[in-house]
Coordinates of C-alpha atoms in Angstrom, one line a residue:
X1 CA -36.1 -7.5 -26.8
X2 CA -34.4 -10.9 -29.1
X3 CA -34.4 -10.3 -33.2
X4 CA -36.5 -13.1 -34.5
X5 CA -36.0 -14.1 -37.7
X6 CA -38.5 -11.9 -40.1
X7 CA -35.8 -9.1 -39.0
X8 CA -33.4 -10.6 -40.2
X9 CA -34.3 -9.8 -44.1
X10 CA -34.5 -5.8 -42.6
X11 CA -30.4 -6.5 -41.4
X12 CA -29.2 -8.4 -44.0
X13 CA -30.5 -6.9 -47.2
X14 CA -27.3 -6.8 -49.0
X15 CA -25.8 -10.4 -48.4
X16 CA -26.4 -13.4 -50.0
X17 CA -28.8 -16.6 -48.1
X18 CA -25.7 -18.2 -47.4
X19 CA -24.6 -15.8 -44.9
X20 CA -27.8 -14.5 -44.0
X21 CA -28.4 -18.0 -42.9
X22 CA -25.1 -19.1 -41.2
X23 CA -25.8 -15.6 -39.4
X24 CA -29.5 -16.6 -38.3
X25 CA -28.4 -19.8 -37.2
X26 CA -25.8 -18.4 -34.5
X27 CA -28.1 -15.5 -33.8
X28 CA -30.5 -18.0 -32.3
X29 CA -28.1 -20.4 -30.8
X30 CA -26.3 -17.5 -29.3
X31 CA -30.3 -16.3 -27.5
X32 CA -30.0 -19.5 -26.3
X33 CA -27.6 -19.6 -24.5
X34 CA -27.7 -15.9 -23.0
X35 CA -31.3 -15.7 -22.0
X36 CA -32.0 -12.0 -22.6
X37 CA -34.0 -10.5 -19.8
X38 CA -36.5 -7.5 -20.6
X39 CA -37.1 -4.6 -18.6
X40 CA -40.4 -2.9 -18.4
X41 CA -40.1 0.1 -20.2
X42 CA -42.2 2.0 -17.2
X43 CA -38.9 0.5 -14.7
X44 CA -36.1 3.7 -14.7
X45 CA -34.8 3.1 -12.0
X46 CA -33.7 -0.9 -13.6
X47 CA -33.1 1.1 -16.5
X48 CA -30.6 3.3 -15.1
X49 CA -28.8 0.2 -13.1
X50 CA -28.6 -1.8 -17.0
X51 CA -27.3 0.9 -18.0
X52 CA -24.0 1.7 -15.5
X53 CA -23.2 -2.3 -15.1
X54 CA -21.0 -3.8 -18.1
X55 CA -23.5 -6.3 -20.2
X56 CA -22.2 -10.9 -18.1
X57 CA -21.2 -12.5 -20.7
X58 CA -22.2 -16.5 -20.4
X59 CA -21.3 -19.0 -22.2
X60 CA -22.9 -22.5 -22.8
X61 CA -21.6 -25.2 -21.4
X62 CA -23.8 -28.1 -23.6
X63 CA -21.9 -26.3 -26.9
X64 CA -19.0 -26.1 -25.2
X65 CA -18.8 -29.8 -24.8
X66 CA -20.0 -31.1 -27.6
X67 CA -18.1 -28.9 -29.8
X68 CA -14.7 -31.0 -28.6
X69 CA -14.2 -34.8 -29.1
X70 CA -13.2 -34.8 -25.0
X71 CA -16.0 -33.1 -24.2
X72 CA -18.4 -35.4 -25.5
X73 CA -15.9 -38.0 -23.7
X74 CA -16.5 -36.4 -20.6
X75 CA -20.3 -36.1 -21.1
X76 CA -20.3 -40.7 -22.3
X77 CA -18.1 -40.6 -18.9
X78 CA -20.5 -39.0 -16.9
X79 CA -24.0 -40.6 -18.4
X80 CA -21.7 -44.4 -17.7
X81 CA -20.4 -43.7 -13.9
X82 CA -23.0 -40.6 -12.9
X83 CA -19.9 -38.9 -11.2
X84 CA -15.6 -37.6 -12.1
X85 CA -12.6 -38.1 -10.9
X86 CA -9.7 -35.4 -10.2
X87 CA -8.5 -36.8 -13.8
X88 CA -11.5 -36.1 -15.6
X89 CA -12.5 -33.1 -13.8
X90 CA -9.0 -31.2 -15.2
X91 CA -10.3 -32.4 -18.5
X92 CA -13.5 -30.9 -18.0
X93 CA -11.7 -27.4 -16.8
X94 CA -9.0 -27.9 -19.6
X95 CA -12.4 -28.0 -22.5
X96 CA -13.6 -24.8 -20.7
X97 CA -10.6 -22.6 -20.4
X98 CA -9.9 -23.7 -23.7
X99 CA -12.7 -22.8 -25.3
X100 CA -12.5 -19.2 -23.7
X101 CA -9.2 -18.5 -24.2
X102 CA -9.7 -19.3 -28.2
X103 CA -13.3 -17.3 -28.5
X104 CA -10.9 -14.5 -26.4
X105 CA -13.5 -14.4 -23.5
X106 CA -12.2 -12.0 -20.6
X107 CA -12.3 -14.3 -17.6
X108 CA -14.5 -12.2 -14.9
X109 CA -16.0 -13.4 -11.1
X110 CA -19.5 -13.4 -12.7
X111 CA -18.2 -15.5 -15.2
X112 CA -16.1 -18.2 -13.4
X113 CA -19.2 -18.3 -10.9
X114 CA -22.2 -18.7 -14.1
X115 CA -19.6 -21.7 -15.3
X116 CA -19.1 -23.3 -12.1
X117 CA -23.1 -22.6 -11.3
X118 CA -23.5 -25.1 -15.3
X119 CA -21.3 -27.3 -14.2
X120 CA -23.2 -28.4 -10.7
X121 CA -26.6 -28.2 -13.0
X122 CA -25.5 -30.5 -15.9
X123 CA -23.7 -32.7 -13.2
X124 CA -25.0 -33.3 -10.1
X125 CA -22.5 -34.9 -8.5
X126 CA -20.0 -31.9 -8.8
X127 CA -19.4 -29.3 -6.3
X128 CA -19.2 -25.7 -7.8
X129 CA -16.8 -24.8 -4.6
X130 CA -14.1 -27.7 -6.5
X131 CA -14.9 -24.6 -10.1
X132 CA -15.1 -22.0 -8.6
X133 CA -15.0 -19.8 -5.0
X134 CA -15.2 -16.1 -3.4
X135 CA -14.3 -16.1 0.0
X136 CA -15.5 -12.3 1.1
X137 CA -15.1 -9.1 -0.5
X138 CA -11.3 -8.3 -0.4
X139 CA -10.3 -11.7 -1.4
X140 CA -9.3 -13.2 -4.4
X141 CA -11.7 -16.1 -6.2
X142 CA -10.1 -19.6 -6.0
X143 CA -10.7 -23.0 -7.8
X144 CA -10.1 -25.0 -11.2
X145 CA -11.3 -22.3 -13.3
X146 CA -10.0 -19.2 -12.4
X147 CA -6.8 -21.1 -11.3
X148 CA -6.5 -22.6 -14.6
X149 CA -7.3 -19.6 -17.1
X150 CA -4.5 -17.4 -15.3
X151 CA -2.1 -20.3 -15.7
X152 CA -2.5 -20.2 -19.1
X153 CA -2.2 -16.8 -20.0
X154 CA 0.2 -16.4 -18.1
X155 CA 2.5 -19.3 -20.0
X156 CA 0.9 -17.8 -23.6
X157 CA 2.3 -14.2 -22.4
X158 CA 5.6 -15.8 -21.0
X159 CA 5.6 -17.2 -24.5
X160 CA 4.6 -14.8 -27.1
X161 CA 1.5 -16.3 -28.0
X162 CA -0.7 -13.6 -26.5
X163 CA -0.6 -9.7 -26.0
X164 CA 0.0 -8.6 -22.6
X165 CA -2.4 -6.4 -23.0
X166 CA -5.3 -8.8 -24.6
X167 CA -7.2 -8.9 -20.7
X168 CA -7.5 -5.2 -20.2
X169 CA -9.4 -5.1 -24.0
X170 CA -12.8 -6.0 -23.0
X171 CA -14.3 -7.7 -26.2
X172 CA -17.9 -7.8 -26.7
X173 CA -19.8 -10.3 -28.9
X174 CA -21.1 -7.2 -30.7
X175 CA -17.9 -6.8 -31.8
X176 CA -17.9 -10.2 -33.4
X177 CA -20.2 -10.5 -35.1
X178 CA -19.9 -6.5 -36.4
X179 CA -16.0 -7.7 -37.6
X180 CA -17.5 -11.1 -39.1
X181 CA -19.7 -9.3 -41.0
X182 CA -16.6 -6.5 -42.2
X183 CA -14.9 -10.1 -43.3
X184 CA -17.6 -11.2 -45.5
X185 CA -18.3 -8.4 -47.2
X186 CA -15.0 -7.9 -47.7
X187 CA -14.6 -11.1 -49.0
X188 CA -17.9 -10.8 -51.3
X189 CA -17.5 -7.4 -52.7
X190 CA -13.8 -6.8 -52.1
X191 CA -13.6 -3.5 -54.9
X192 CA -16.4 -2.0 -53.2
X193 CA -15.6 1.4 -51.2
X194 CA -14.7 0.9 -47.4
X195 CA -18.7 1.9 -46.0
X196 CA -17.0 3.6 -43.0

């Protein structure tokens, strides 16, 4: 079930209107990019399967590209040429992986596959196997997305910019939202005792 605007007055009651508006806007963006499928209440087997599988993280490729100058230039390039060369593909992967690392989103097979599919949907001349490919059950995934992510993370770890256990710690969207609310609350009300 999606949270609607009318629910926001109950969830953010003690926050100023600006924080409520910003939170509502970000939540609506997130809901657009992460279409949530509602399960029927009487389907118990589907419910138990959903609880045992971890939630998959999905990013909105259009939002990622529009958030950077390079991403906008890639979109403009495709509108003019209707295809990419290898340099543009490399730039596309750089923008996507930079976003993933910056947002501390853990890379997974499902995420890479989803991004590869999104690329093919957005840029019809592209082939998914260039960006993501998984051969068989026991083989490691291949493609520009996986290679760039793991090479970037290795470089960041070697240089000491990223903790070596970053990949093993799951980072959920709810945690991000709760952390942002805590920061906003503590900033607005520094003398208020901790409610935890």
